[in-house]
Amino acid sequence: MKKYCIAANWKMNKTISETKEFFRAFLPLVRGLEDREIVVAPPFTALFAAAEEIRGSAVRMAAQDVFWEEKGAFTGEVSPAMLLDAGCSHVIIGHSERRQYFSEDDVAVNRKVRAAKKAGLEVIMCVGESLDERESGRAFDVIKRQVETGLTEVSPEHLVVAYEPIWAIGTGKTATADQAQEVHAFIAKVISGLYGDKAGPVRIIYGGSVTPDNVDSLMACEDVFGALVGGAGLKPESFGRIASFKKEN
Ligand code: PGA
């Protein structure tokens, strides 16, 4: 049985003191939930403080991005080894905001995924179509390209693929369980095409306006193995409720 992965992406939110405050309220809410992987992704500046807070708990930490080089003259960038050193076990790569605002393409995403996995980080690679791509019938082609290029020469272990339809991010417009399942099943097929019978460990998680109210129905979908949560991941109570989702049958 695959462990569900429930991750909060804080984006450009929270200072160090806000980070500490969050974990002091959040950790008691998820104590004992060991059948699932709970991950929080603070901004770079709060990683070290967050690592101190989660020490001794089962909660894991992700960075929101990484660079593919190991060290050197790359002003503003952070290497995989630096993330491990700060206490990260995971890293989010290829979020649609990175693709949209920082011109990251599938080739850059692939370089980052390979470098992060080589260093021993668990990767959460994001894919997803825009509204325009969905409405013009190109969603599946776009997602297939993102998955296949992003995972070129990448092994299936320690790998999570997050399906995040861009039209559902921060809009309050969640994909319905049926819409999510349809794309997740498609991604599962693309991943099987890449890895054959070794595709088993790869988890596909859903992101885009996940809330305490819709998490149970999304997690009930056959090919959905977790969630990547933005806005609702900023509050201990709402993320605590999401992380405590109950699997409906
Ligand atoms: P949202 O963000 O939950 O606020 O829609 C999701 C994400 O961008 O990962």
JSON list of N, CA and C and ligand atoms in Angstrom, two decimals, residues 7-11 92 95-97 126 162 164-166 168-173 206-211 228-233, ligand 1:
[
{"chain": "A", "resi": 7, "resn": "ALA", "atom": "N", "xyz": [1.11, 17.51, 1.24]},
{"chain": "A", "resi": 7, "resn": "ALA", "atom": "CA", "xyz": [2.15, 18.54, 1.34]},
{"chain": "A", "resi": 7, "resn": "ALA", "atom": "C", "xyz": [1.54, 19.94, 1.31]},
{"chain": "A", "resi": 8, "resn": "ALA", "atom": "N", "xyz": [2.09, 20.82, 2.14]},
{"chain": "A", "resi": 8, "resn": "ALA", "atom": "CA", "xyz": [1.68, 22.23, 2.13]},
{"chain": "A", "resi": 8, "resn": "ALA", "atom": "C", "xyz": [2.78, 23.05, 1.47]},
{"chain": "A", "resi": 9, "resn": "ASN", "atom": "N", "xyz": [2.39, 23.80, 0.45]},
{"chain": "A", "resi": 9, "resn": "ASN", "atom": "CA", "xyz": [3.33, 24.70, -0.22]},
{"chain": "A", "resi": 9, "resn": "ASN", "atom": "C", "xyz": [3.00, 26.12, 0.25]},
{"chain": "A", "resi": 10, "resn": "TRP", "atom": "N", "xyz": [3.88, 26.67, 1.07]},
{"chain": "A", "resi": 10, "resn": "TRP", "atom": "CA", "xyz": [3.60, 27.99, 1.65]},
{"chain": "A", "resi": 10, "resn": "TRP", "atom": "C", "xyz": [3.87, 29.13, 0.67]},
{"chain": "A", "resi": 11, "resn": "LYS", "atom": "N", "xyz": [4.53, 28.86, -0.42]},
{"chain": "A", "resi": 11, "resn": "LYS", "atom": "CA", "xyz": [4.88, 29.92, -1.39]},
{"chain": "A", "resi": 11, "resn": "LYS", "atom": "C", "xyz": [5.62, 31.04, -0.66]},
{"chain": "A", "resi": 92, "resn": "ILE", "atom": "N", "xyz": [9.98, 20.60, -3.96]},
{"chain": "A", "resi": 92, "resn": "ILE", "atom": "CA", "xyz": [8.97, 20.80, -5.01]},
{"chain": "A", "resi": 92, "resn": "ILE", "atom": "C", "xyz": [9.70, 21.36, -6.23]},
{"chain": "A", "resi": 95, "resn": "HIS", "atom": "N", "xyz": [6.81, 23.94, -10.15]},
{"chain": "A", "resi": 95, "resn": "HIS", "atom": "CA", "xyz": [5.48, 24.51, -9.83]},
{"chain": "A", "resi": 95, "resn": "HIS", "atom": "C", "xyz": [5.07, 25.46, -10.95]},
{"chain": "A", "resi": 96, "resn": "SER", "atom": "N", "xyz": [3.78, 25.55, -11.23]},
{"chain": "A", "resi": 96, "resn": "SER", "atom": "CA", "xyz": [3.33, 26.38, -12.37]},
{"chain": "A", "resi": 96, "resn": "SER", "atom": "C", "xyz": [3.72, 27.84, -12.18]},
{"chain": "A", "resi": 97, "resn": "GLU", "atom": "N", "xyz": [3.85, 28.29, -10.94]},
{"chain": "A", "resi": 97, "resn": "GLU", "atom": "CA", "xyz": [4.27, 29.70, -10.73]},
{"chain": "A", "resi": 97, "resn": "GLU", "atom": "C", "xyz": [5.73, 29.88, -11.14]},
{"chain": "A", "resi": 126, "resn": "CYS", "atom": "N", "xyz": [5.74, 19.07, -10.30]},
{"chain": "A", "resi": 126, "resn": "CYS", "atom": "CA", "xyz": [4.40, 19.56, -10.63]},
{"chain": "A", "resi": 126, "resn": "CYS", "atom": "C", "xyz": [4.16, 19.63, -12.14]},
{"chain": "A", "resi": 162, "resn": "ALA", "atom": "N", "xyz": [2.85, 15.83, -8.91]},
{"chain": "A", "resi": 162, "resn": "ALA", "atom": "CA", "xyz": [1.67, 16.58, -8.47]},
{"chain": "A", "resi": 162, "resn": "ALA", "atom": "C", "xyz": [0.94, 17.11, -9.69]},
{"chain": "A", "resi": 164, "resn": "GLU", "atom": "N", "xyz": [-1.48, 19.65, -10.93]},
{"chain": "A", "resi": 164, "resn": "GLU", "atom": "CA", "xyz": [-2.08, 20.90, -10.48]},
{"chain": "A", "resi": 164, "resn": "GLU", "atom": "C", "xyz": [-2.61, 21.68, -11.68]},
{"chain": "A", "resi": 165, "resn": "PRO", "atom": "N", "xyz": [-3.89, 21.51, -11.99]},
{"chain": "A", "resi": 165, "resn": "PRO", "atom": "CA", "xyz": [-4.45, 22.31, -13.09]},
{"chain": "A", "resi": 165, "resn": "PRO", "atom": "C", "xyz": [-4.33, 23.79, -12.74]},
{"chain": "A", "resi": 166, "resn": "ILE", "atom": "N", "xyz": [-3.72, 24.56, -13.61]},
{"chain": "A", "resi": 166, "resn": "ILE", "atom": "CA", "xyz": [-3.41, 25.96, -13.28]},
{"chain": "A", "resi": 166, "resn": "ILE", "atom": "C", "xyz": [-4.69, 26.74, -12.98]},
{"chain": "A", "resi": 168, "resn": "ALA", "atom": "N", "xyz": [-7.09, 25.86, -11.36]},
{"chain": "A", "resi": 168, "resn": "ALA", "atom": "CA", "xyz": [-7.63, 25.54, -10.03]},
{"chain": "A", "resi": 168, "resn": "ALA", "atom": "C", "xyz": [-6.74, 26.08, -8.91]},
{"chain": "A", "resi": 169, "resn": "ILE", "atom": "N", "xyz": [-5.60, 26.66, -9.26]},
{"chain": "A", "resi": 169, "resn": "ILE", "atom": "CA", "xyz": [-4.66, 27.09, -8.21]},
{"chain": "A", "resi": 169, "resn": "ILE", "atom": "C", "xyz": [-5.04, 28.47, -7.69]},
{"chain": "A", "resi": 170, "resn": "GLY", "atom": "N", "xyz": [-5.33, 28.53, -6.41]},
{"chain": "A", "resi": 170, "resn": "GLY", "atom": "CA", "xyz": [-5.62, 29.80, -5.75]},
{"chain": "A", "resi": 170, "resn": "GLY", "atom": "C", "xyz": [-6.90, 30.45, -6.23]},
{"chain": "A", "resi": 171, "resn": "THR", "atom": "N", "xyz": [-7.72, 29.71, -6.95]},
{"chain": "A", "resi": 171, "resn": "THR", "atom": "CA", "xyz": [-8.93, 30.30, -7.53]},
{"chain": "A", "resi": 171, "resn": "THR", "atom": "C", "xyz": [-10.18, 29.86, -6.78]},
{"chain": "A", "resi": 172, "resn": "GLY", "atom": "N", "xyz": [-10.04, 28.87, -5.91]},
{"chain": "A", "resi": 172, "resn": "GLY", "atom": "CA", "xyz": [-11.21, 28.33, -5.23]},
{"chain": "A", "resi": 172, "resn": "GLY", "atom": "C", "xyz": [-12.00, 27.40, -6.15]},
{"chain": "A", "resi": 173, "resn": "LYS", "atom": "N", "xyz": [-11.47, 27.20, -7.37]},
{"chain": "A", "resi": 173, "resn": "LYS", "atom": "CA", "xyz": [-12.16, 26.38, -8.36]},
{"chain": "A", "resi": 173, "resn": "LYS", "atom": "C", "xyz": [-11.47, 25.02, -8.42]},
{"chain": "A", "resi": 206, "resn": "TYR", "atom": "N", "xyz": [-2.82, 15.41, -6.02]},
{"chain": "A", "resi": 206, "resn": "TYR", "atom": "CA", "xyz": [-3.60, 16.48, -6.65]},
{"chain": "A", "resi": 206, "resn": "TYR", "atom": "C", "xyz": [-3.39, 17.81, -5.93]},
{"chain": "A", "resi": 207, "resn": "GLY", "atom": "N", "xyz": [-3.29, 18.89, -6.68]},
{"chain": "A", "resi": 207, "resn": "GLY", "atom": "CA", "xyz": [-3.21, 20.22, -6.08]},
{"chain": "A", "resi": 207, "resn": "GLY", "atom": "C", "xyz": [-4.07, 21.22, -6.84]},
{"chain": "A", "resi": 208, "resn": "GLY", "atom": "N", "xyz": [-4.61, 22.20, -6.11]},
{"chain": "A", "resi": 208, "resn": "GLY", "atom": "CA", "xyz": [-5.45, 23.23, -6.72]},
{"chain": "A", "resi": 208, "resn": "GLY", "atom": "C", "xyz": [-6.71, 23.38, -5.89]},
{"chain": "A", "resi": 209, "resn": "SER", "atom": "N", "xyz": [-6.68, 24.39, -4.98]},
{"chain": "A", "resi": 209, "resn": "SER", "atom": "CA", "xyz": [-7.85, 24.68, -4.13]},
{"chain": "A", "resi": 209, "resn": "SER", "atom": "C", "xyz": [-8.34, 23.48, -3.32]},
{"chain": "A", "resi": 210, "resn": "VAL", "atom": "N", "xyz": [-7.38, 22.70, -2.80]},
{"chain": "A", "resi": 210, "resn": "VAL", "atom": "CA", "xyz": [-7.76, 21.63, -1.86]},
{"chain": "A", "resi": 210, "resn": "VAL", "atom": "C", "xyz": [-8.11, 22.29, -0.53]},
{"chain": "A", "resi": 211, "resn": "THR", "atom": "N", "xyz": [-9.21, 21.87, 0.07]},
{"chain": "A", "resi": 211, "resn": "THR", "atom": "CA", "xyz": [-9.65, 22.42, 1.35]},
{"chain": "A", "resi": 211, "resn": "THR", "atom": "C", "xyz": [-10.11, 21.28, 2.26]},
{"chain": "A", "resi": 228, "resn": "LEU", "atom": "N", "xyz": [-1.32, 18.45, -2.78]},
{"chain": "A", "resi": 228, "resn": "LEU", "atom": "CA", "xyz": [-0.39, 19.57, -2.63]},
{"chain": "A", "resi": 228, "resn": "LEU", "atom": "C", "xyz": [-1.27, 20.79, -2.39]},
{"chain": "A", "resi": 229, "resn": "VAL", "atom": "N", "xyz": [-1.08, 21.41, -1.23]},
{"chain": "A", "resi": 229, "resn": "VAL", "atom": "CA", "xyz": [-2.04, 22.39, -0.74]},
{"chain": "A", "resi": 229, "resn": "VAL", "atom": "C", "xyz": [-1.36, 23.75, -0.61]},
{"chain": "A", "resi": 230, "resn": "GLY", "atom": "N", "xyz": [-1.97, 24.78, -1.18]},
{"chain": "A", "resi": 230, "resn": "GLY", "atom": "CA", "xyz": [-1.43, 26.13, -1.06]},
{"chain": "A", "resi": 230, "resn": "GLY", "atom": "C", "xyz": [-2.10, 26.87, 0.07]},
{"chain": "A", "resi": 231, "resn": "GLY", "atom": "N", "xyz": [-3.09, 27.70, -0.27]},
{"chain": "A", "resi": 231, "resn": "GLY", "atom": "CA", "xyz": [-3.76, 28.57, 0.69]},
{"chain": "A", "resi": 231, "resn": "GLY", "atom": "C", "xyz": [-4.18, 27.89, 1.98]},
{"chain": "A", "resi": 232, "resn": "ALA", "atom": "N", "xyz": [-4.80, 26.70, 1.85]},
{"chain": "A", "resi": 232, "resn": "ALA", "atom": "CA", "xyz": [-5.31, 26.03, 3.05]},
{"chain": "A", "resi": 232, "resn": "ALA", "atom": "C", "xyz": [-4.19, 25.36, 3.86]},
{"chain": "A", "resi": 233, "resn": "GLY", "atom": "N", "xyz": [-2.97, 25.45, 3.36]},
{"chain": "A", "resi": 233, "resn": "GLY", "atom": "CA", "xyz": [-1.83, 24.88, 4.10]},
{"chain": "A", "resi": 233, "resn": "GLY", "atom": "C", "xyz": [-1.16, 25.90, 5.01]},
{"chain": "B", "resi": 1, "resn": "PGA", "atom": "P1", "xyz": [-3.95, 26.44, -3.74]},
{"chain": "B", "resi": 1, "resn": "PGA", "atom": "O1", "xyz": [-2.45, 26.24, -4.31]},
{"chain": "B", "resi": 1, "resn": "PGA", "atom": "O2", "xyz": [-4.23, 25.28, -2.82]},
{"chain": "B", "resi": 1, "resn": "PGA", "atom": "O3", "xyz": [-3.91, 27.75, -3.00]},
{"chain": "B", "resi": 1, "resn": "PGA", "atom": "O4", "xyz": [-4.87, 26.45, -4.90]},
{"chain": "B", "resi": 1, "resn": "PGA", "atom": "C1", "xyz": [-1.99, 24.99, -4.68]},
{"chain": "B", "resi": 1, "resn": "PGA", "atom": "C2", "xyz": [-0.56, 25.08, -5.17]},
{"chain": "B", "resi": 1, "resn": "PGA", "atom": "O5", "xyz": [-0.22, 26.02, -5.87]},
{"chain": "B", "resi": 1, "resn": "PGA", "atom": "O6", "xyz": [0.27, 24.19, -4.87]}
]
